[in-house]
Each structure stands twice: as structure tokens, then as C-alpha cells.
């Protein structure tokens, strides 16, 4: 974990398959949370994993992040990866920019951190203590911390769940902008159907410890917020995750 | 809306009313809603307000000890406390002045401070090193935890005879006794603080690619700092306790020796003088750690009391 591949390497992995999970099994006691799950994500794709709470989304994400090991099957992910958690998880005793450099080495760590903080619009707060940040600002620092290592894969575990609706919409814009800039593969886990439609190239629905169904989202950014296509997709997704039973 | 008189309520559909069992029925008097208004906190302007703010607690935490001293003095003047039980603060002060003039008090304080300081320093270093090793490595935990728990349970006074047998009645036995008193709370608090650092933060740092060394420097040690400062406060108090234990039994100098002498010659004022000096030492030590806390823990959002 001490060294990251040279700058050229992650770009090399941005072709072909970025994430491959085959036959993955994870049990907690008697409960089978992931049941021979298969997941394949091509490089640079934005995949949203949708499902009700307790369906194993976070378990899968932790396996992909390397924070947990599977009981069966294999997981292949790029070495250069980053994860954004549900809470910002900032070190309260480090200034904002120091929080961003936690996994960064070399003498240009600080300028790099400052430039990423500028990307998320937090240049002015770089020297602040985390306790003075709002919820949205803290989560933007967490995003900056993930992106600063130039990862090939970014895993997002319901990062905006605790934010208010307006802040969440701003964060969606930010994530889209960051994605254009960094061109990383992104996997976002959420239970929010609107968030999934707003961001995804492909939406996967998790059910019974597996990927139940998939939807490719080919809507323009305009059509993602309103229009018939969006409403149809939304209705389908709600049925599939089991919120409404009607067709 | 629901507080409007009967006419407005009856106009609502029946279903609406049945859903709100708490709502006043038709004809019931509208309940007055208790309100709370928030405005900028009143700033004390002008000298009466500022004076009042000072009067309430003019000397911070020293207020109550000083107040006790004043009441004590009054009680002595009134003859409520006999001089054979307790000297008045004025007498204690006078005893201090006269002992100082005789050149007896200064050296005693100096030798006591040296003992406490050396013992504290030794305990601080040993406790910090052992707790860091034990906190970071399970091997260290297995090596030190048992011994420290034993030392934590044995009273300092009970250890004194062993110290004297091993190290004689010189300074070594006293300094070592104090160092045990100081080292144990440092160890226990720092160890618990390192192990208590938020798992979520550790997971985050590992996922972000932080090396083991960086994990220790940026996360575990700063995260354990609040706990360490709690241990430091106990350690300072316990080194004064250890000092008392060591000096009461065999010493020919120091505050404890002074108290023993005073007891032999029935000088109540000098006994109290010794106690007051110990008290001042304890209070000063605590204040020093509080300053450390204020400087080192600025990042911490803390409840400062209402």
C-alpha cells in the first residue's frame, strides 16, 4: 500500500475492464449477503448500484475497496482506487488540506491537494479545521481526498445520503464535472432512484445478494431531470427495487 | 389554524378531525402556544454589567478555595475552631514567612520539587514509551499490560518498604516510588486512547493508501492526545501523592519531613503549611495541563459548560 503505480499506469488500465467480480460469496454467520455475485464494469463507466438498505450494496463495495475479503470467488480491481464513505471521515486534528494529503507522498503533496480542493470549490477553506465545515463542505473534502491520488476507480458509498436536497443536487453536478475531468471508473452505491438516474451510465439493481437487473441510461443531462423517458425509467426502477408493486 | 374558535374547526371535514386526537374539539378554548424567542445574546455594556460578570466568578476556579480560606479565617477569629485543631490561614501564612526567614522552608520546597519532578519525568517517559509500544503492537500489550495492572492495584505506600530494601533510604527509592505513581496513569490512559481511536478513520486512512508510519504519526498519536492529557493530569497529582508517601516515612528533608517535625513539636500551623504547599502544587500542576489542552486541542469541538 505504500507505493502507487506511476502516473502512466492508471491510464493504461483505463481501457478494457476495470472491475471484475466473479462468483463472489460473502456470509456473515448464517446470513448469505452476497450469493455468487457477478459484476463487470468497463473502464470509465459510471455505474450506480441501486437497492434497498440491507441488500448487500455496501458489503460489495467494501470488497471492491479491499476493506473486506470474500468467502468465495474472486474480485479484481485496479490498484489505484479510492473510496468515499457515507460520512466524510475527516481527521478532526488535521487542517482541511492535510486531510486531503493523508495518502499522498512527496514534496508536491500540498500543491496537489490545493489544486484538487480548488476543483471542488474549497480553496478558501484549505486551512480550516474540519469542525468548522458544513456537511456538504466536509463531503467535498472527502471527494477531494479520493481524487487527489488520481485513481482509476472511485467507489462511492452513499456519499450524499446525509445531505439536504439542494446540496445533494450541487454535489451531483460536481461529481459529473469531476468525472469528465478525471475520466475514472465510478461505482456509486445508493438507495436514491433520482440520484441513480441523475448520474449513471448504467444502473444495476441488487436483489437477494446478486445483481438482479440492469438499465443502460442513455438520456441527455436535460432528459435526466424531466421528461417521459426519465419518468418511465423511474417507475421501472421503483418496481424493481420493490417500492411499488404496480406496473 | 386549529387554535381558531369553534366555527373554523367544525368547517373541517370529519375525517381530518378524527386523525388529530390531540386537537381541541369544537367549543374548546384555544390553547395558548408557548413561544420561545431567540435574539443576539445580550452583551454586557457599561460598567455595572461588566462588574456583575466579574463578581459572579472573579477568580475562576480559585474562587471557592479562596472563599473557604476566608470563612476559615473568620471562624478562627470568632473562636469557632480552636487553635489546637487548626491554625488560621493568617497563622499558616505567618508560619511560612518565619520558616522561610530562618532558611528552612526554601530548601525543603526545593528538595521536594526536585523529587517530584524527577519521579514525574521518569514515569512520564517510561509510561509513554510502554503505552505507545503496547498500543501499537500486540506484543507490547502482552509485555506491559499485566505488570502495569499489578502496579495499579498495589498501593504506593505498600511498595515503599520494598523500595527501601532494594534501593536504600536515599533519593532513589523516593524518585522511583513517585515515578511508579506517575507512570501508571499515563500508561493506562494513553494505551486506552490509542486503542480507542475511531476505527472508521483508520479504515479511511488505510484505504487512502497511508503507510503504517503515517498512520501512527497522523492518526493514532494525535488521536490519542486527549486521552494522554487526561493521563498527564492524573500523573501530576499522583506524583504529589507519591511524594507525600515517600517523604512521610523516611526523610530528613522535604515538605513531608517538615510536616513530621511539626507533628513531633506539636506545631499545628506548620502541619497545615505543609498541606497548603501540597495543595498549591496540585492545583498548579492541573492548571499547567489545562493550558496544554487549550493549546494542543484547538481542533476539538468541546462542550465548555453552560
Coordinates of C-alpha atoms in Angstrom, one line a residue:
Chain A
X1 CA 0.0 0.0 0.0
X2 CA 3.0 2.3 0.3
X3 CA 3.5 3.0 -3.4
X4 CA 1.1 3.7 -6.1
X5 CA 1.7 2.8 -9.7
X6 CA 3.5 5.5 -11.8
X7 CA 1.3 8.2 -13.3
X8 CA 1.2 6.4 -16.7
X9 CA -0.1 3.1 -15.3
X10 CA -3.6 4.0 -14.3
X11 CA -4.2 5.5 -17.7
X12 CA -3.2 2.2 -19.1
X13 CA -5.8 0.4 -17.0
X14 CA -8.5 2.8 -18.2
X15 CA -9.0 0.6 -21.2
X16 CA -10.8 -2.7 -21.1
X17 CA -12.4 -4.0 -17.9
X18 CA -11.9 -2.0 -14.7
X19 CA -13.8 -4.1 -12.1
X20 CA -14.4 -7.8 -12.3
X21 CA -16.2 -9.8 -9.6
X22 CA -16.8 -13.4 -10.3
X23 CA -18.8 -15.8 -8.2
X24 CA -18.4 -13.7 -5.1
X25 CA -19.8 -15.1 -1.9
X26 CA -19.8 -13.3 1.5
X27 CA -21.5 -14.6 4.6
X28 CA -22.0 -13.1 8.0
X29 CA -22.7 -16.0 10.2
X30 CA -25.6 -17.9 8.6
X31 CA -26.7 -15.0 6.5
X32 CA -25.6 -15.1 2.9
X33 CA -25.2 -11.4 1.9
X34 CA -23.5 -11.9 -1.5
X35 CA -24.6 -15.1 -3.3
X36 CA -22.4 -16.0 -6.2
X37 CA -22.5 -12.4 -7.4
X38 CA -21.0 -11.4 -10.8
X39 CA -20.2 -7.9 -11.7
X40 CA -18.2 -6.5 -14.6
X41 CA -17.6 -2.8 -15.2
X42 CA -15.7 -1.5 -18.2
X43 CA -13.2 1.3 -17.7
X44 CA -14.5 4.8 -17.5
X45 CA -18.1 3.8 -17.0
X46 CA -20.3 5.3 -14.3
X47 CA -22.3 2.5 -12.6
X48 CA -24.9 3.1 -10.0
X49 CA -25.7 0.2 -7.7
X50 CA -29.3 0.6 -6.5
X51 CA -31.1 -1.3 -3.9
X52 CA -32.9 -1.1 -0.6
X53 CA -30.9 -0.8 2.6
X54 CA -29.6 -4.2 3.8
X55 CA -29.4 -5.8 0.4
X56 CA -25.6 -6.1 0.4
X57 CA -24.6 -3.0 -1.6
X58 CA -22.1 -1.7 1.0
X59 CA -20.7 -5.2 1.6
X60 CA -20.0 -5.4 -2.1
X61 CA -18.4 -2.0 -2.2
X62 CA -16.2 -2.9 0.8
X63 CA -15.0 -6.0 -1.0
X64 CA -14.1 -4.0 -4.1
X65 CA -12.3 -1.5 -1.9
X66 CA -10.2 -4.2 -0.4
X67 CA -11.5 -3.4 3.1
X68 CA -13.1 -6.9 3.4
X69 CA -12.3 -10.3 1.9
X70 CA -14.8 -12.6 0.1
X71 CA -15.6 -16.0 1.4
X72 CA -15.7 -17.3 -2.1
X73 CA -15.0 -16.2 -5.7
X74 CA -12.5 -13.5 -6.8
X75 CA -12.5 -9.8 -7.0
X76 CA -10.2 -7.9 -9.5
X77 CA -9.9 -4.2 -9.2
X78 CA -7.3 -1.6 -10.2
X79 CA -4.6 -0.9 -7.5
X80 CA -5.2 2.8 -7.9
X81 CA -8.6 3.1 -6.4
X82 CA -10.3 5.4 -3.8
X83 CA -13.4 5.2 -1.7
X84 CA -15.7 7.9 -0.4
X85 CA -17.7 6.8 2.6
X86 CA -21.1 7.7 3.8
X87 CA -19.6 10.0 6.4
X88 CA -16.8 12.4 5.5
X89 CA -14.4 10.7 7.9
X90 CA -12.1 13.7 8.3
X91 CA -9.4 13.7 10.9
X92 CA -10.5 16.5 13.2
X93 CA -6.9 17.3 14.3
X94 CA -5.7 18.0 10.8
X95 CA -6.4 21.0 8.7
X96 CA -8.5 20.5 5.5
X97 CA -5.6 20.3 3.1
X98 CA -3.7 17.9 5.5
X99 CA -6.8 15.7 5.4
X100 CA -6.5 15.6 1.6
X101 CA -2.8 14.5 1.7
X102 CA -3.3 11.6 4.1
X103 CA -2.4 9.0 1.4
X104 CA -0.1 11.3 -0.6
X105 CA 3.7 11.3 -0.6
X106 CA 6.3 13.6 -2.0
X107 CA 7.1 17.3 -1.6
X108 CA 4.4 18.4 -4.1
X109 CA 1.7 16.8 -1.9
X110 CA 0.5 20.2 -0.6
X111 CA 0.2 21.9 -4.0
X112 CA -1.6 18.9 -5.4
X113 CA -4.0 18.9 -2.5
X114 CA -4.7 22.6 -3.0
X115 CA -5.4 22.2 -6.7
X116 CA -7.9 19.4 -6.0
X117 CA -9.5 21.5 -3.3
X118 CA -9.9 24.2 -5.9
X119 CA -11.6 21.7 -8.2
X120 CA -14.2 21.0 -5.5
X121 CA -14.6 24.7 -4.8
X122 CA -12.9 24.8 -1.4
X123 CA -9.7 26.8 -1.9
X124 CA -10.9 29.3 0.7
X125 CA -11.3 26.6 3.4
X126 CA -8.0 24.8 2.8
X127 CA -6.5 26.0 6.1
X128 CA -9.7 25.5 8.2
X129 CA -10.4 22.9 10.9
X130 CA -12.9 20.2 9.9
X131 CA -15.2 21.2 12.8
X132 CA -15.9 24.5 11.0
X133 CA -17.2 22.8 7.8
X134 CA -20.8 22.3 6.8
X135 CA -21.9 18.8 5.9
X136 CA -21.7 19.5 2.2
X137 CA -18.2 21.0 2.5
X138 CA -17.0 18.1 4.6
X139 CA -18.2 15.6 1.9
X140 CA -16.5 17.7 -0.8
X141 CA -13.2 17.4 1.2
X142 CA -13.8 13.6 1.2
X143 CA -14.2 13.8 -2.6
X144 CA -11.0 15.8 -3.0
X145 CA -9.2 13.2 -0.8
X146 CA -10.4 10.4 -3.0
X147 CA -9.5 12.2 -6.3
X148 CA -6.1 13.5 -5.2
X149 CA -4.4 10.2 -5.9
X150 CA -5.6 10.2 -9.5
X151 CA -7.5 6.8 -9.0
X152 CA -8.6 4.6 -11.9
X153 CA -11.6 3.5 -9.9
X154 CA -13.6 5.6 -7.4
X155 CA -16.1 3.8 -5.1
X156 CA -18.8 6.0 -3.6
X157 CA -20.8 4.6 -0.7
X158 CA -24.0 6.7 -0.4
X159 CA -21.8 9.7 -0.1
X160 CA -24.6 12.2 -0.3
X161 CA -27.3 10.4 1.8
X162 CA -26.9 12.7 4.8
X163 CA -27.0 15.9 2.8
X164 CA -30.1 18.1 2.2
X165 CA -31.8 18.0 -1.2
X166 CA -30.3 21.2 -2.6
X167 CA -26.7 20.4 -1.5
X168 CA -27.2 16.9 -3.0
X169 CA -28.1 18.4 -6.4
X170 CA -25.0 20.6 -6.3
X171 CA -22.9 17.5 -5.4
X172 CA -24.3 15.7 -8.4
X173 CA -23.2 18.5 -10.7
X174 CA -19.8 18.4 -9.0
X175 CA -19.4 14.7 -9.5
X176 CA -20.3 14.9 -13.1
X177 CA -17.7 17.7 -13.7
X178 CA -15.1 15.7 -11.8
X179 CA -15.8 12.7 -13.8
X180 CA -15.3 14.5 -17.1
X181 CA -12.0 15.8 -15.8
X182 CA -10.6 12.6 -14.2
X183 CA -12.2 10.0 -16.5
X184 CA -12.1 7.4 -13.8
X185 CA -14.4 4.4 -13.5
X186 CA -17.0 5.2 -10.9
X187 CA -19.2 2.9 -8.8
X188 CA -21.8 4.7 -6.7
X189 CA -24.0 2.8 -4.2
X190 CA -27.3 4.4 -3.3
X191 CA -30.9 3.8 -2.4
X192 CA -32.0 7.0 -4.1
X193 CA -33.6 6.4 -7.5
X194 CA -33.3 10.0 -8.6
X195 CA -29.6 10.1 -7.7
X196 CA -29.1 6.9 -9.8
X197 CA -30.9 8.5 -12.8
X198 CA -29.0 11.8 -12.5
X199 CA -25.5 10.2 -12.6
X200 CA -25.5 6.7 -14.1
X201 CA -24.4 5.3 -17.5
X202 CA -25.7 2.1 -16.2
X203 CA -27.9 1.3 -13.2
X204 CA -27.7 -2.1 -11.6
X205 CA -30.3 -3.3 -9.2
X206 CA -29.2 -5.6 -6.4
X207 CA -31.5 -8.2 -5.1
X208 CA -31.0 -11.3 -3.0
X209 CA -27.3 -10.9 -2.9
X210 CA -26.9 -10.6 -6.7
X211 CA -27.2 -8.1 -9.5
X212 CA -30.9 -8.5 -10.3
X213 CA -31.3 -6.4 -13.4
X214 CA -29.6 -3.7 -15.4
X215 CA -30.7 -0.5 -17.2
X216 CA -28.5 1.4 -19.6
X217 CA -29.3 5.1 -19.2
X218 CA -28.9 6.9 -22.5
X219 CA -30.6 10.2 -21.6
X220 CA -29.1 13.6 -22.1
X221 CA -28.4 15.6 -19.0
X222 CA -31.6 17.6 -19.8
X223 CA -33.7 14.5 -20.0
X224 CA -32.3 13.2 -16.8
X225 CA -34.2 15.8 -14.8
X226 CA -37.5 15.8 -16.6
X227 CA -39.4 14.2 -19.4
X228 CA -41.2 11.0 -20.3
X229 CA -38.1 8.8 -20.6
X230 CA -37.0 9.7 -17.2
X231 CA -40.4 9.0 -15.6
X232 CA -40.7 5.6 -17.3
X233 CA -37.2 4.6 -16.1
X234 CA -38.0 5.9 -12.6
X235 CA -41.3 3.9 -12.5
X236 CA -39.5 0.7 -13.7
X237 CA -36.7 1.1 -11.1
X238 CA -39.1 1.6 -8.3
X239 CA -41.0 -1.6 -9.2
X240 CA -37.7 -3.5 -9.4
X241 CA -36.4 -2.4 -6.1
X242 CA -39.8 -3.4 -4.6
X243 CA -41.1 0.1 -3.6
X244 CA -44.3 0.0 -5.6
X245 CA -45.9 -3.2 -6.9
X246 CA -48.0 -1.9 -9.8
X247 CA -46.8 -1.9 -13.4
Chain B
X1 CA -55.5 27.1 12.3
X2 CA -56.6 24.5 14.9
X3 CA -56.5 27.2 17.5
X4 CA -59.2 29.2 15.8
X5 CA -62.5 29.1 17.7
X6 CA -65.3 26.6 17.1
X7 CA -66.5 27.9 13.8
X8 CA -63.2 27.2 12.0
X9 CA -62.8 23.8 13.4
X10 CA -66.3 22.5 12.5
X11 CA -65.7 23.6 9.0
X12 CA -63.1 20.9 8.5
X13 CA -64.1 17.5 7.2
X14 CA -64.8 15.0 9.9
X15 CA -62.0 12.7 8.7
X16 CA -59.5 15.4 9.4
X17 CA -60.7 15.9 12.9
X18 CA -60.5 12.2 13.8
X19 CA -57.0 12.0 12.6
X20 CA -55.9 14.5 15.2
X21 CA -56.8 13.2 18.6
X22 CA -54.8 16.0 20.3
X23 CA -56.7 18.8 18.5
X24 CA -59.2 20.7 20.6
X25 CA -62.7 19.7 19.9
X26 CA -65.4 22.1 18.9
X27 CA -66.1 24.6 21.6
X28 CA -62.9 24.0 23.5
X29 CA -60.9 27.1 24.4
X30 CA -57.9 27.7 22.1
X31 CA -54.7 26.5 23.8
X32 CA -52.1 29.2 24.2
X33 CA -48.9 28.1 22.4
X34 CA -45.8 28.5 24.5
X35 CA -43.3 30.5 22.5
X36 CA -39.5 30.9 22.7
X37 CA -37.7 33.9 21.2
X38 CA -34.0 33.9 20.3
X39 CA -32.1 37.1 19.7
X40 CA -28.4 38.0 19.8
X41 CA -27.0 37.3 23.3
X42 CA -27.3 40.4 25.5
X43 CA -23.8 41.9 25.6
X44 CA -22.9 43.4 28.9
X45 CA -22.4 47.1 28.2
X46 CA -21.4 49.7 30.7
X47 CA -19.6 49.2 34.0
X48 CA -22.5 47.7 36.0
X49 CA -22.9 44.7 33.7
X50 CA -19.1 44.1 33.4
X51 CA -18.8 44.4 37.2
X52 CA -21.6 41.8 37.6
X53 CA -19.8 39.4 35.2
X54 CA -16.7 39.7 37.3
X55 CA -18.4 39.4 40.6
X56 CA -20.0 36.2 39.7
X57 CA -16.7 34.4 39.4
X58 CA -13.9 36.9 39.8
X59 CA -11.1 34.3 40.1
X60 CA -12.3 31.4 38.1
X61 CA -11.7 28.0 39.8
X62 CA -9.7 29.7 42.5
X63 CA -12.9 31.4 43.8
X64 CA -14.1 28.6 46.0
X65 CA -10.8 27.6 47.6
X66 CA -10.2 31.3 48.5
X67 CA -13.7 31.6 49.8
X68 CA -13.1 28.6 52.1
X69 CA -9.9 30.3 53.3
X70 CA -11.8 33.5 54.1
X71 CA -14.6 31.6 56.0
X72 CA -11.9 29.6 57.8
X73 CA -10.1 32.8 58.9
X74 CA -13.4 34.3 60.2
X75 CA -14.2 31.0 62.0
X76 CA -10.8 31.1 63.7
X77 CA -11.2 34.8 64.7
X78 CA -14.6 34.0 66.2
X79 CA -13.1 31.1 68.1
X80 CA -15.3 28.5 66.5
X81 CA -12.2 26.5 65.6
X82 CA -9.8 26.0 68.4
X83 CA -6.1 26.7 67.6
X84 CA -5.2 23.1 68.8
X85 CA -7.2 21.7 65.9
X86 CA -6.5 24.1 63.0
X87 CA -4.3 27.1 62.6
X88 CA -6.0 30.0 60.9
X89 CA -4.9 31.0 57.3
X90 CA -3.1 34.0 58.8
X91 CA -1.2 31.9 61.2
X92 CA -0.3 29.4 58.5
X93 CA 1.0 32.3 56.4
X94 CA 3.0 33.7 59.3
X95 CA 4.5 30.2 60.0
X96 CA 5.5 30.1 56.3
X97 CA 7.1 33.5 56.5
X98 CA 9.1 32.8 59.6
X99 CA 10.3 29.4 58.4
X100 CA 11.3 31.0 55.1
X101 CA 13.3 33.7 57.0
X102 CA 15.0 31.0 59.1
X103 CA 16.1 29.5 55.8
X104 CA 14.3 26.2 56.4
X105 CA 11.3 26.4 54.1
X106 CA 13.1 27.2 50.8
X107 CA 15.4 24.2 50.7
X108 CA 12.6 21.9 51.8
X109 CA 10.4 23.0 49.0
X110 CA 13.3 22.8 46.5
X111 CA 14.2 19.2 47.5
X112 CA 10.5 18.1 47.4
X113 CA 10.0 19.7 43.9
X114 CA 13.2 18.0 42.7
X115 CA 12.0 14.6 43.9
X116 CA 8.5 15.1 42.4
X117 CA 9.9 16.5 39.2
X118 CA 12.5 13.7 38.7
X119 CA 10.0 11.0 39.5
X120 CA 7.4 12.5 37.3
X121 CA 9.8 12.8 34.4
X122 CA 10.9 9.2 34.8
X123 CA 7.3 8.0 35.0
X124 CA 6.3 10.1 32.0
X125 CA 9.0 8.8 29.8
X126 CA 8.5 5.1 30.9
X127 CA 4.7 5.3 30.8
X128 CA 4.6 7.0 27.4
X129 CA 7.1 4.6 25.7
X130 CA 5.5 1.5 27.2
X131 CA 1.9 2.6 26.3
X132 CA 2.9 3.6 22.8
X133 CA 4.5 0.2 22.2
X134 CA 1.6 -1.6 23.8
X135 CA -1.0 0.5 21.9
X136 CA 0.6 -0.1 18.5
X137 CA 1.8 -3.7 18.9
X138 CA 0.0 -6.7 20.4
X139 CA 3.4 -7.9 21.6
X140 CA 3.9 -4.7 23.6
X141 CA 0.4 -5.1 25.1
X142 CA 1.3 -8.6 26.3
X143 CA 4.6 -7.5 27.7
X144 CA 3.4 -4.5 29.7
X145 CA -0.3 -4.7 30.5
X146 CA -0.1 -7.3 33.2
X147 CA 2.7 -5.6 35.1
X148 CA 1.0 -2.2 34.9
X149 CA -2.3 -3.6 36.2
X150 CA -0.4 -5.1 39.1
X151 CA 1.3 -1.8 39.9
X152 CA -2.0 -0.1 39.5
X153 CA -3.6 -2.2 42.2
X154 CA -0.7 -2.2 44.8
X155 CA -0.9 0.9 47.0
X156 CA 2.1 3.2 46.7
X157 CA 2.6 3.1 50.5
X158 CA 2.8 -0.7 50.4
X159 CA 5.5 -0.5 47.8
X160 CA 7.7 1.8 49.9
X161 CA 9.2 -0.9 52.1
X162 CA 10.3 -2.9 49.1
X163 CA 11.8 0.2 47.5
X164 CA 13.8 0.8 50.7
X165 CA 15.0 -2.7 50.9
X166 CA 16.1 -2.6 47.2
X167 CA 17.4 1.0 46.9
X168 CA 18.1 2.1 50.5
X169 CA 16.7 5.2 52.2
X170 CA 18.3 7.6 49.7
X171 CA 16.8 9.6 46.9
X172 CA 16.5 6.6 44.5
X173 CA 13.7 4.9 46.4
X174 CA 11.7 8.1 46.7
X175 CA 12.1 9.0 43.0
X176 CA 11.3 5.5 41.9
X177 CA 8.1 5.4 44.0
X178 CA 7.0 8.7 42.5
X179 CA 7.8 7.5 39.0
X180 CA 5.5 4.5 39.5
X181 CA 2.7 6.8 40.8
X182 CA 3.1 9.0 37.7
X183 CA 3.8 6.3 35.1
X184 CA 0.8 4.0 35.7
X185 CA -1.9 6.5 34.9
X186 CA 0.0 7.8 31.9
X187 CA 0.3 4.2 30.6
X188 CA -3.4 3.3 31.3
X189 CA -4.8 6.4 29.7
X190 CA -2.5 6.5 26.7
X191 CA -3.0 2.8 25.9
X192 CA -6.7 3.1 26.1
X193 CA -6.7 6.3 24.0
X194 CA -4.6 4.7 21.2
X195 CA -6.8 1.6 21.1
X196 CA -9.9 3.9 21.2
X197 CA -9.1 5.9 18.0
X198 CA -12.1 5.8 15.7
X199 CA -12.0 2.6 13.5
X200 CA -13.7 4.4 10.7
X201 CA -10.8 6.9 10.5
X202 CA -8.2 4.1 10.5
X203 CA -10.1 2.4 7.7
X204 CA -10.3 5.6 5.7
X205 CA -6.5 6.2 6.0
X206 CA -5.6 2.6 5.0
X207 CA -8.0 2.9 2.0
X208 CA -6.4 6.2 1.1
X209 CA -3.0 4.5 1.0
X210 CA -1.4 5.8 4.1
X211 CA 1.7 3.9 5.3
X212 CA 1.9 2.3 8.7
X213 CA 4.3 5.1 9.8
X214 CA 1.9 7.8 8.6
X215 CA -1.0 6.1 10.3
X216 CA 0.9 6.3 13.6
X217 CA 2.1 9.9 13.1
X218 CA -1.0 11.5 11.6
X219 CA -3.8 9.4 13.1
X220 CA -3.0 7.2 16.2
X221 CA -0.8 9.6 18.1
X222 CA -2.8 12.8 17.6
X223 CA -6.0 10.9 18.1
X224 CA -4.7 9.6 21.4
X225 CA -3.6 13.1 22.6
X226 CA -6.8 14.0 24.6
X227 CA -6.5 10.7 26.5
X228 CA -2.8 11.3 27.1
X229 CA -3.5 14.7 28.6
X230 CA -6.0 13.1 31.0
X231 CA -3.3 10.7 32.0
X232 CA -0.9 13.5 32.4
X233 CA -3.2 15.2 34.8
X234 CA -3.6 12.1 36.9
X235 CA 0.2 11.6 36.8
X236 CA 0.9 15.1 38.1
X237 CA -1.5 14.6 41.0
X238 CA -0.1 11.1 41.7
X239 CA 3.4 12.3 41.8
X240 CA 2.4 14.7 44.6
X241 CA 0.8 11.7 46.3
X242 CA 3.9 9.6 45.8
X243 CA 5.9 12.5 47.2
X244 CA 3.9 12.5 50.4
X245 CA 4.2 8.7 50.8
X246 CA 7.9 8.8 50.3
X247 CA 8.7 11.7 52.5
X248 CA 6.4 10.7 55.4
X249 CA 8.3 7.5 56.2
X250 CA 12.0 8.3 56.0
X251 CA 13.3 11.6 55.1
X252 CA 15.5 14.3 56.6
X253 CA 14.5 17.0 54.2
X254 CA 11.4 18.0 52.2
X255 CA 7.9 19.1 52.9
X256 CA 6.9 15.7 54.3
X257 CA 9.9 15.8 56.7
X258 CA 8.8 19.3 57.7
X259 CA 5.3 18.0 58.5
X260 CA 6.7 15.2 60.5
X261 CA 8.9 17.6 62.5
X262 CA 5.9 19.8 63.1
X263 CA 3.9 16.9 64.4
X264 CA 6.6 16.0 66.8
X265 CA 6.8 19.5 68.2
X266 CA 3.0 20.0 68.1
X267 CA 3.2 22.9 65.6
X268 CA -0.3 22.8 64.1
X269 CA 0.4 25.8 61.9
X270 CA 3.4 24.2 60.3
X271 CA 1.5 20.9 59.7
X272 CA -1.1 23.0 57.8
X273 CA 1.6 24.9 56.0
X274 CA 2.8 21.6 54.6
X275 CA -0.7 20.6 53.5
X276 CA -1.2 24.0 51.8
X277 CA 2.1 23.7 49.9
X278 CA 1.0 20.2 48.6
X279 CA -2.4 21.7 47.7
X280 CA -0.8 24.6 45.8
X281 CA 1.5 22.1 43.9
X282 CA -1.5 20.0 42.9
X283 CA -3.6 23.0 41.7
X284 CA -0.6 24.5 39.8
X285 CA 0.1 21.2 38.0
X286 CA -3.5 20.9 37.0
X287 CA -3.6 24.4 35.6
X288 CA -0.4 23.7 33.5
X289 CA -2.1 20.7 31.9
X290 CA -5.2 22.8 31.2
X291 CA -3.0 25.3 29.3
X292 CA -1.5 22.3 27.3
X293 CA -5.1 21.2 26.5
X294 CA -6.1 24.6 25.3
X295 CA -3.1 24.9 23.0
X296 CA -2.9 21.3 21.7
X297 CA -6.6 20.6 21.3
X298 CA -7.9 23.6 19.4
X299 CA -9.2 21.3 16.8
X300 CA -11.6 19.7 19.2
X301 CA -15.2 20.9 19.3
X302 CA -15.8 20.6 23.0
X303 CA -18.6 21.3 25.5
X304 CA -17.4 24.1 27.7
X305 CA -20.3 24.1 30.1
X306 CA -23.4 26.2 30.2

